[in-house]
Short mmCIF file of N, CA and C in Angstrom, two decimals:
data_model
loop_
_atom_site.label_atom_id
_atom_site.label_comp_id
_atom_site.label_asym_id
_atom_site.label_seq_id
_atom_site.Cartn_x
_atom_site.Cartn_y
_atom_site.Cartn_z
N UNK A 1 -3.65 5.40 -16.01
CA UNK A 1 -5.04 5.60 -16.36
C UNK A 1 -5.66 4.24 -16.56
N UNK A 2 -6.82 4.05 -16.15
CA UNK A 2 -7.78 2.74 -16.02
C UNK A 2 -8.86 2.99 -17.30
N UNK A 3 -9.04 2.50 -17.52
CA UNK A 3 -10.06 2.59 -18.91
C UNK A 3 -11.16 1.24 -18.65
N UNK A 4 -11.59 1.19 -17.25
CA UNK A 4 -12.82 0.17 -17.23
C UNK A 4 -14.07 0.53 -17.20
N UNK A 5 -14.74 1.20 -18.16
CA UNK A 5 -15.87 1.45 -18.78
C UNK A 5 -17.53 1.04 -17.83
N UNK A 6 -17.03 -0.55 -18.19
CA UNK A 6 -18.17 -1.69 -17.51
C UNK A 6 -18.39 -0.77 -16.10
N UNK A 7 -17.32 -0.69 -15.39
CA UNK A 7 -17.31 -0.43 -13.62
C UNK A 7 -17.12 1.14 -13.36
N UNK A 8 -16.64 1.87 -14.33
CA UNK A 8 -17.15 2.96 -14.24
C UNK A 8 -15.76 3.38 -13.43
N UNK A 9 -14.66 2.79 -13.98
CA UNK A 9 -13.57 2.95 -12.97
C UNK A 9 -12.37 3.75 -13.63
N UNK A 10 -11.77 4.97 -13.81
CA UNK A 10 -11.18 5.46 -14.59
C UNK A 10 -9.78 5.69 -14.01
N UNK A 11 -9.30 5.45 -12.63
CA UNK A 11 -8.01 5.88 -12.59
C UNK A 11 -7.72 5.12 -11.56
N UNK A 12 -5.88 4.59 -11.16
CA UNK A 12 -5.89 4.02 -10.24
C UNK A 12 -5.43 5.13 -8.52
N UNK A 13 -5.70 4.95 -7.81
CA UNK A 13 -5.94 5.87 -6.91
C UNK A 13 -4.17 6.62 -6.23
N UNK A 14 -3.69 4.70 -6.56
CA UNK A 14 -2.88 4.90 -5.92
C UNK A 14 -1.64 6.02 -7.07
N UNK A 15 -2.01 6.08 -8.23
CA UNK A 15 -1.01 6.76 -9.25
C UNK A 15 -1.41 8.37 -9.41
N UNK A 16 -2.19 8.69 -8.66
CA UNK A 16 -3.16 10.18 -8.94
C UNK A 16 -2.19 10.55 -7.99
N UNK A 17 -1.31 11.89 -8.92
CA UNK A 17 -0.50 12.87 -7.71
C UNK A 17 -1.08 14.54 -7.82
N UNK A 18 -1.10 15.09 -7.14
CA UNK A 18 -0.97 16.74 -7.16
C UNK A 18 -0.11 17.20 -7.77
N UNK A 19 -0.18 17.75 -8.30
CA UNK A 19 0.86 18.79 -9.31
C UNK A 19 0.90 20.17 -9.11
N UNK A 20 -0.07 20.55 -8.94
CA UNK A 20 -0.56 22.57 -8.76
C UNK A 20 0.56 23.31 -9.21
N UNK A 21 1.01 23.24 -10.55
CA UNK A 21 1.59 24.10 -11.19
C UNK A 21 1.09 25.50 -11.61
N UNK A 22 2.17 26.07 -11.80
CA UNK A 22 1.62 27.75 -12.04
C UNK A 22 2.55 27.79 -12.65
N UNK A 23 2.87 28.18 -13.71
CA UNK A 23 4.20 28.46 -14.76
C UNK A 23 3.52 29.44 -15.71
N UNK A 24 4.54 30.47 -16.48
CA UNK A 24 4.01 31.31 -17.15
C UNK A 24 2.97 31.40 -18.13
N UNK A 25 2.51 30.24 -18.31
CA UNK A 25 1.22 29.75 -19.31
C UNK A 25 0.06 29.62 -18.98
N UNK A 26 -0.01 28.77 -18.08
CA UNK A 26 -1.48 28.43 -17.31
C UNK A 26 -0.96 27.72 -15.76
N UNK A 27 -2.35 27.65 -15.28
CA UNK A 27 -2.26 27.32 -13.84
C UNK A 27 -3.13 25.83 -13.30
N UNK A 28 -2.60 24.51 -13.04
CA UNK A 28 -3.39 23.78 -13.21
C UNK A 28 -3.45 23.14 -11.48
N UNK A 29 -4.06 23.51 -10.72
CA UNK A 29 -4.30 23.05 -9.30
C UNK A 29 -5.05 22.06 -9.25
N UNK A 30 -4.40 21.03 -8.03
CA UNK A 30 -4.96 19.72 -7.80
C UNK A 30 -4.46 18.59 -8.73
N UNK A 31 -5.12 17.62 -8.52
CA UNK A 31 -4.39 16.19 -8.75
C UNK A 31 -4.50 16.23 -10.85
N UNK A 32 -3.47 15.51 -11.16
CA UNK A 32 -3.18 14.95 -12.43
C UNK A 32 -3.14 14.13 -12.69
N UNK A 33 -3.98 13.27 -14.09
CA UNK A 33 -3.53 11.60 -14.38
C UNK A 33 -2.82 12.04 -15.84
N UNK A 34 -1.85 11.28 -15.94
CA UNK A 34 -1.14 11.14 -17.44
C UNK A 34 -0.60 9.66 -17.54
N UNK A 35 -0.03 9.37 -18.90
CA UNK A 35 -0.13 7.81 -18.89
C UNK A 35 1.61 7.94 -18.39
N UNK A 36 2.18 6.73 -18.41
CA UNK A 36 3.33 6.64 -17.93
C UNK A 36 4.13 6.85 -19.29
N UNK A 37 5.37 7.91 -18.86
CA UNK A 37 5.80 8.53 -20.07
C UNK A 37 6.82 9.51 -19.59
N UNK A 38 8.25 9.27 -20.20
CA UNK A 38 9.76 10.26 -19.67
C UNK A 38 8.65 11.75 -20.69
N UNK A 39 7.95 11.27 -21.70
CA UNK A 39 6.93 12.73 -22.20
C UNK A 39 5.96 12.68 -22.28
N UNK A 40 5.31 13.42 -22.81
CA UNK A 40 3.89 13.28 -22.92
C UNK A 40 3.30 12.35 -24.01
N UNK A 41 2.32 11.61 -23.72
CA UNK A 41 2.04 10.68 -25.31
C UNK A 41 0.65 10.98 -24.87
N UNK A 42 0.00 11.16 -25.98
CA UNK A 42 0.21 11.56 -26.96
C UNK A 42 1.42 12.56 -27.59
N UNK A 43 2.31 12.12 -28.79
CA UNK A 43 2.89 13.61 -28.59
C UNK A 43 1.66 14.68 -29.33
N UNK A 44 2.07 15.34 -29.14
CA UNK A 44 1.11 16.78 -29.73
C UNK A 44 2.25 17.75 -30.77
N UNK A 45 0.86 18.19 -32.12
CA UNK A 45 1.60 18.63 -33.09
C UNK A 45 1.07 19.91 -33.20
N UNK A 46 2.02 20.84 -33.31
CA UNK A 46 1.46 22.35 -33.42
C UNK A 46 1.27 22.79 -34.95
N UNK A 47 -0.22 23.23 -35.32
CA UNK A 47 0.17 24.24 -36.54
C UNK A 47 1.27 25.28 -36.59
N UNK A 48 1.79 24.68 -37.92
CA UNK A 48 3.23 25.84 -38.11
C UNK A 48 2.41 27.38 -38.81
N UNK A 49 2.60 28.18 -38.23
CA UNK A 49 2.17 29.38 -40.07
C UNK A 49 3.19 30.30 -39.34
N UNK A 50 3.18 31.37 -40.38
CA UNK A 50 4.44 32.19 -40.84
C UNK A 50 3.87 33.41 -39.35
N UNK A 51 4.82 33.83 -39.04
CA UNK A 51 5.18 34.74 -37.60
C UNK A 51 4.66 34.45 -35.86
N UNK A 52 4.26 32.94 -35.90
CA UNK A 52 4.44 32.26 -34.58
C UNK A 52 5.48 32.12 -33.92
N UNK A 53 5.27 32.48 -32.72
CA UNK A 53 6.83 32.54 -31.99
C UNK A 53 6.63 31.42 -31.45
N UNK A 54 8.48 30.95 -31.43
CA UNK A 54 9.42 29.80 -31.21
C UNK A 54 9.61 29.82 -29.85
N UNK A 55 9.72 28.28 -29.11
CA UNK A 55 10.02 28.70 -27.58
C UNK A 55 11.44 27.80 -27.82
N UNK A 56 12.10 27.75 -26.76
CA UNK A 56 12.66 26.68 -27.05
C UNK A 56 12.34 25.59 -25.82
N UNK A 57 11.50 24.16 -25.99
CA UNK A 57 11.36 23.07 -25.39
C UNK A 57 12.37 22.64 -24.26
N UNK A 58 11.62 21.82 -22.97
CA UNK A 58 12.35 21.34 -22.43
C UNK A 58 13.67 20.09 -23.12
N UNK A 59 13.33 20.16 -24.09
CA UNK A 59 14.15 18.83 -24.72
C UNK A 59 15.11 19.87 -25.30
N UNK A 60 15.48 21.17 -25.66
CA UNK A 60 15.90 21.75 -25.91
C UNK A 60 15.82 22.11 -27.54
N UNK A 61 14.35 21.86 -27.88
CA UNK A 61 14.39 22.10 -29.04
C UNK A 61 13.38 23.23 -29.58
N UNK A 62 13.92 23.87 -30.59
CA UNK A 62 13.17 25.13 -31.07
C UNK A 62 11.68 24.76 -31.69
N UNK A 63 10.25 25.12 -30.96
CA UNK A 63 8.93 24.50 -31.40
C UNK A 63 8.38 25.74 -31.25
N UNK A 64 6.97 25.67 -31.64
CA UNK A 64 5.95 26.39 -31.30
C UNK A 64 5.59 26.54 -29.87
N UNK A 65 5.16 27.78 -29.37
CA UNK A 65 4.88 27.90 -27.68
C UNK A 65 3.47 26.72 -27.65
N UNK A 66 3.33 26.63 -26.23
CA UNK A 66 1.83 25.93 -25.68
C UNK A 66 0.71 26.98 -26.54
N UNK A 67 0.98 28.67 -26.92
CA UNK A 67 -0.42 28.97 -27.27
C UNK A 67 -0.88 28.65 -28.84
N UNK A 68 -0.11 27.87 -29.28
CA UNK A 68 -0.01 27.49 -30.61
C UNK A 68 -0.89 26.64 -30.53
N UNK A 69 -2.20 26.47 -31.39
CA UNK A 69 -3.34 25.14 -31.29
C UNK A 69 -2.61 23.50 -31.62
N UNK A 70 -3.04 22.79 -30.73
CA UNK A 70 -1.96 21.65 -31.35
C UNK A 70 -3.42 20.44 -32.37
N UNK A 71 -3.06 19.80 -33.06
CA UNK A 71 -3.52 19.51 -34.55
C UNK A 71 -3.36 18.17 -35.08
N UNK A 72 -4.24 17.57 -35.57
CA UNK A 72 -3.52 15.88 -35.95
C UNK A 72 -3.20 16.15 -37.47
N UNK A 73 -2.07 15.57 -38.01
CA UNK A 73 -1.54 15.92 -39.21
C UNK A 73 -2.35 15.04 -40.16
N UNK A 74 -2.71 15.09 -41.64
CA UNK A 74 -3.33 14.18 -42.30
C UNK A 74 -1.28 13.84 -43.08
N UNK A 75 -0.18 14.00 -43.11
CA UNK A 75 0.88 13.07 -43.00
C UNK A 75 1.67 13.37 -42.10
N UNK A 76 2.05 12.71 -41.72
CA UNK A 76 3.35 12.53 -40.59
C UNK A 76 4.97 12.44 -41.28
N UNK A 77 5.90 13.04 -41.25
CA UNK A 77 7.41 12.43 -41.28
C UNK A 77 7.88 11.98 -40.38
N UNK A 78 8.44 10.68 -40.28
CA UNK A 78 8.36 9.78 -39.44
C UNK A 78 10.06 9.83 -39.02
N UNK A 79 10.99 9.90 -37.91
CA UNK A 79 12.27 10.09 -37.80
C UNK A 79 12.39 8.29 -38.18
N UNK A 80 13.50 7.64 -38.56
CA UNK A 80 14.33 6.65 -37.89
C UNK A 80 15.35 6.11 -38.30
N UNK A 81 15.96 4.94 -37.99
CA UNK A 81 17.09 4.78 -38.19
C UNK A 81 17.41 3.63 -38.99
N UNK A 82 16.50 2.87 -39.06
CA UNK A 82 16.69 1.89 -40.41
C UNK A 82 15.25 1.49 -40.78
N UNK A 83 15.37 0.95 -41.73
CA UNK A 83 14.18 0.42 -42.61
C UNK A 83 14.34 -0.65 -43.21
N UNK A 84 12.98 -1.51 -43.26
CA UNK A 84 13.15 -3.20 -44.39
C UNK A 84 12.35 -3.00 -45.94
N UNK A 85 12.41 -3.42 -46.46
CA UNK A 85 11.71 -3.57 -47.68
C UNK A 85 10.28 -3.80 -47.44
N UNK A 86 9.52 -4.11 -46.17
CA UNK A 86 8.14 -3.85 -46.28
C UNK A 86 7.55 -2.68 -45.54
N UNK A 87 8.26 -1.60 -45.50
CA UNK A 87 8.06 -0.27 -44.78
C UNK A 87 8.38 -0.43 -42.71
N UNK A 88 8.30 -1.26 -42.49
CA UNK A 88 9.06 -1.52 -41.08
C UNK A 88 10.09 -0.52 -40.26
N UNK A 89 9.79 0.42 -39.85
CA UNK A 89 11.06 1.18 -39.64
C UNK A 89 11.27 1.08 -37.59
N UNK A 90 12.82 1.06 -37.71
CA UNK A 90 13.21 1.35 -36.61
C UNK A 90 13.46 2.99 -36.12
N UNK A 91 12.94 3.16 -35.16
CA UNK A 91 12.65 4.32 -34.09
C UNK A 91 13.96 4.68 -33.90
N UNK A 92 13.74 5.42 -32.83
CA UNK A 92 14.79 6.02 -31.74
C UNK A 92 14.47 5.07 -30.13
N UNK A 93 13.41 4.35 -30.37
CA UNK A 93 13.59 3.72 -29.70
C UNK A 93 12.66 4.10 -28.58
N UNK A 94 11.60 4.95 -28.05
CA UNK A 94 10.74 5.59 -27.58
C UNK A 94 9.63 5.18 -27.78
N UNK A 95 8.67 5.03 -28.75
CA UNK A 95 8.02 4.28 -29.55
C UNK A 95 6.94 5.55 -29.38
N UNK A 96 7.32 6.84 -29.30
CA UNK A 96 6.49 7.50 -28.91
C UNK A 96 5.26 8.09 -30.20
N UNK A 97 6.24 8.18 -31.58
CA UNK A 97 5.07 7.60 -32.70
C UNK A 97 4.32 7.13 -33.07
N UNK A 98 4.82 6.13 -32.93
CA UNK A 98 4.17 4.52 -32.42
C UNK A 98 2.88 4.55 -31.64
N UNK A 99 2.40 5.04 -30.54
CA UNK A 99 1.70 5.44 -29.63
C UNK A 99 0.86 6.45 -30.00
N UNK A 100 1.34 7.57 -30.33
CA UNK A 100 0.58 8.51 -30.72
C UNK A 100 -0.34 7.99 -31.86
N UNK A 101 0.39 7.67 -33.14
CA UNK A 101 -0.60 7.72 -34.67
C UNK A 101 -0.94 6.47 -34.15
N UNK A 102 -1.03 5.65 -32.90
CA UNK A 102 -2.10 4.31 -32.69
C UNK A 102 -3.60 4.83 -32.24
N UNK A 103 -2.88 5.69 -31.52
CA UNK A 103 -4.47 6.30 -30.45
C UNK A 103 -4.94 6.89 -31.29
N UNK A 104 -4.03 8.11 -32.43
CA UNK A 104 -5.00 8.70 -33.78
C UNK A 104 -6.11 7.57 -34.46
N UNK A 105 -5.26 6.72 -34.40
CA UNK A 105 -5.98 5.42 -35.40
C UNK A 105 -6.56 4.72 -34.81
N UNK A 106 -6.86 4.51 -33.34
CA UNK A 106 -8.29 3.72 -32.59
C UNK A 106 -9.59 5.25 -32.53
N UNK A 107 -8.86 6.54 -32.97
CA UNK A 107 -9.90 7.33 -33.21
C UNK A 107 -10.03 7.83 -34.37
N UNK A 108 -9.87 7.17 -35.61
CA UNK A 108 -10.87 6.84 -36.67
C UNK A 108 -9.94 7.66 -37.45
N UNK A 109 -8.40 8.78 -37.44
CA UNK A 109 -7.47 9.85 -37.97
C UNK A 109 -6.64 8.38 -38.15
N UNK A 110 -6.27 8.36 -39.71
CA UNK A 110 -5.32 7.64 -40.33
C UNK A 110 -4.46 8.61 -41.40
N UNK A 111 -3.73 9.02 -40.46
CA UNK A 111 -2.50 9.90 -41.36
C UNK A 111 -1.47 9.30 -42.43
N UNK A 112 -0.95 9.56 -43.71
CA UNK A 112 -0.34 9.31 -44.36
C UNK A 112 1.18 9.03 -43.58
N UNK A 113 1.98 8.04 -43.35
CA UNK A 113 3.10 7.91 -42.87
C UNK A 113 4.31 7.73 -43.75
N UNK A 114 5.22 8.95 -43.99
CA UNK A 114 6.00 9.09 -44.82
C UNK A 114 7.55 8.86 -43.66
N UNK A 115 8.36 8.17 -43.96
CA UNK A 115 9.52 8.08 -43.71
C UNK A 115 10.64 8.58 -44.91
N UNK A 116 11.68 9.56 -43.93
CA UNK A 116 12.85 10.29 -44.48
C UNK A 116 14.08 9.68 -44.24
N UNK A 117 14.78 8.77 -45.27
CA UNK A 117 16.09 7.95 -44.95
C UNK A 117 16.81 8.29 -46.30
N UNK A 118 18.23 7.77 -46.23
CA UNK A 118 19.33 7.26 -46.79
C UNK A 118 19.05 6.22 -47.74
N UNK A 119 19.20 5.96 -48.47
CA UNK A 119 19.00 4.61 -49.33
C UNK A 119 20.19 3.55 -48.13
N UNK A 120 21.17 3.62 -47.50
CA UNK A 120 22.18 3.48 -46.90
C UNK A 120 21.69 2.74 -45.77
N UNK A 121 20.20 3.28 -45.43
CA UNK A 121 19.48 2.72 -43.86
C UNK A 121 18.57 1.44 -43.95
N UNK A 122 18.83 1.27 -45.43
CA UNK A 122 18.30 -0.18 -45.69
C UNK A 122 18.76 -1.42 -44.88
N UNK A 123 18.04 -2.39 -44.21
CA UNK A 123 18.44 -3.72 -43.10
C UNK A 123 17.18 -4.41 -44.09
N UNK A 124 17.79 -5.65 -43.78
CA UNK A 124 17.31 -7.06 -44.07
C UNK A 124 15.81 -6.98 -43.44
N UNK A 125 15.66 -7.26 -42.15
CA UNK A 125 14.52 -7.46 -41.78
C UNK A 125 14.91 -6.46 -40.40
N UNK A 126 13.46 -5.45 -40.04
CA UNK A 126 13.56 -4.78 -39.03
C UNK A 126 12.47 -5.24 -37.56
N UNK A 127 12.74 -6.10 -36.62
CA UNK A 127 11.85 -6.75 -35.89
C UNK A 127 10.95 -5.96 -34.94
N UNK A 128 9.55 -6.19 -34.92
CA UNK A 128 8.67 -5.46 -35.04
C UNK A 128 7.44 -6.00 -33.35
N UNK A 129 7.20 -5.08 -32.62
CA UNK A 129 6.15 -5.38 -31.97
C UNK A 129 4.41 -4.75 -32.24
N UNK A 130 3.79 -5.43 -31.50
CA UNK A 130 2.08 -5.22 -32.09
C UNK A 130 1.90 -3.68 -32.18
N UNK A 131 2.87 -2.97 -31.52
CA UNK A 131 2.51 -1.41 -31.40
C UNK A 131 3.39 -0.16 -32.41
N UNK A 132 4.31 -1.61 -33.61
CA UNK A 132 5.07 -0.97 -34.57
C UNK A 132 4.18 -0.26 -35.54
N UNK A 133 4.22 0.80 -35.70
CA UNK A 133 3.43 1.23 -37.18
C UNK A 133 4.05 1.32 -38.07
N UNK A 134 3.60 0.63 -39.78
CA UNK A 134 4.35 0.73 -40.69
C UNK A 134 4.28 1.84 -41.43
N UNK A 135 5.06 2.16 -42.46
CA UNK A 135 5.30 3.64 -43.04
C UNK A 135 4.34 2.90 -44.58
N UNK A 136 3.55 4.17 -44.95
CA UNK A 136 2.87 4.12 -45.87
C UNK A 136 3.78 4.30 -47.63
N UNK A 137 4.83 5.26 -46.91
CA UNK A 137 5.63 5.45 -48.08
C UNK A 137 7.22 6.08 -47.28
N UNK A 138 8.31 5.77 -48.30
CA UNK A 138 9.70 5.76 -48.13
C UNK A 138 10.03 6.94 -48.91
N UNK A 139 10.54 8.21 -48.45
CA UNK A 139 11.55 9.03 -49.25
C UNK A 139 12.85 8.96 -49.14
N UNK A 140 13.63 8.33 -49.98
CA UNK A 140 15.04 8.68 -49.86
C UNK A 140 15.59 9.70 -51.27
N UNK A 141 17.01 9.60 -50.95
CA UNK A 141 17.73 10.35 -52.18
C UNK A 141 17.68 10.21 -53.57
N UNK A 142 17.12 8.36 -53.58
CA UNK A 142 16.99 8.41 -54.72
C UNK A 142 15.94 7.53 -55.57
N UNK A 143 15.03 7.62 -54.89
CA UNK A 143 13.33 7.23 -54.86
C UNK A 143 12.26 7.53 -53.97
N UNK A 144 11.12 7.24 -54.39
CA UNK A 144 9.60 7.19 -53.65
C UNK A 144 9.20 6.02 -53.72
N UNK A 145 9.11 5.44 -51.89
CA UNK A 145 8.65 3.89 -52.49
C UNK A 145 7.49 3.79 -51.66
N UNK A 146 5.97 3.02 -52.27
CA UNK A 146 5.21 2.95 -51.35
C UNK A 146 4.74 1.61 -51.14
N UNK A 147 4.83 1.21 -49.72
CA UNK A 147 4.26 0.31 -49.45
C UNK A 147 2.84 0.00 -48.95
N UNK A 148 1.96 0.12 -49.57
CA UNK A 148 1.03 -0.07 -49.03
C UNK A 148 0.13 0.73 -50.13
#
């Protein structure tokens, strides 16, 4: 996707493919732009409530179907695998969080970012690029810590 505004230029020609899917949900004929991505990024978050049926995901995981409205969270639980003392956390490595609560946050949605660890997943320093987002607050086993 091209995002040149000035020129009025929104996609590159040569990355626009056809898709014309028909799958049991909906039917989307003709060409598709999405950003480059093994998923979709934005990811998308479904309201949970009580007797929505479960599909199970191509990733093989038990979620809400596509007819479930999808929703920006005012907090996030954030997965990862280590953390520094100034909320810094390491991913899975996808950065697909990362991405998502950025684009929330160039559109004006600043969600509370809570990370779920080990006291155990504590590292020295966790090294960080411009597109790292830091965690607002730390839950482990045996505190609440907030940075920020």
């Amino acid at each position: 996707v091209v995002r040149d505004t000035s020129r009025g230029i929104y996609a590159d020609p040569a990355k626009v493919h056809r898709i014309d899917h028909d799958g049991p949900y909906y039917k989307v004929p003709g060409p598709h732009l999405c950003e480059p991505s093994r998923q979709r990024t934005p990811l998308l978050f479904r309201r949970f409530q009580p007797g929505i049926r479960f599909e199970t995901s191509a990733f093989g995981i038990r979620e809400p179907g596509p007819r479930v409205p999808t929703m920006r969270p005012d907090i996030v639980l954030m997965p990862l695998v280590g953390i520094d003392r100034r909320g810094r956390r390491l991913g899975y490595g996808g950065g697909f969080y990362d991405r998502t609560i950025q684009a929330w946050r160039n559109r004006g949605h600043r969600p509370l970012l809570v990370g779920m660890a080990y006291e155990t997943q504590y590292v020295p320093e966790v090294p960080t690029g411009s597109h790292d987002q830091v965690l607002d607050m730390l839950v482990t086993e045996t505190a609440i810590r907030r940075f920020r």
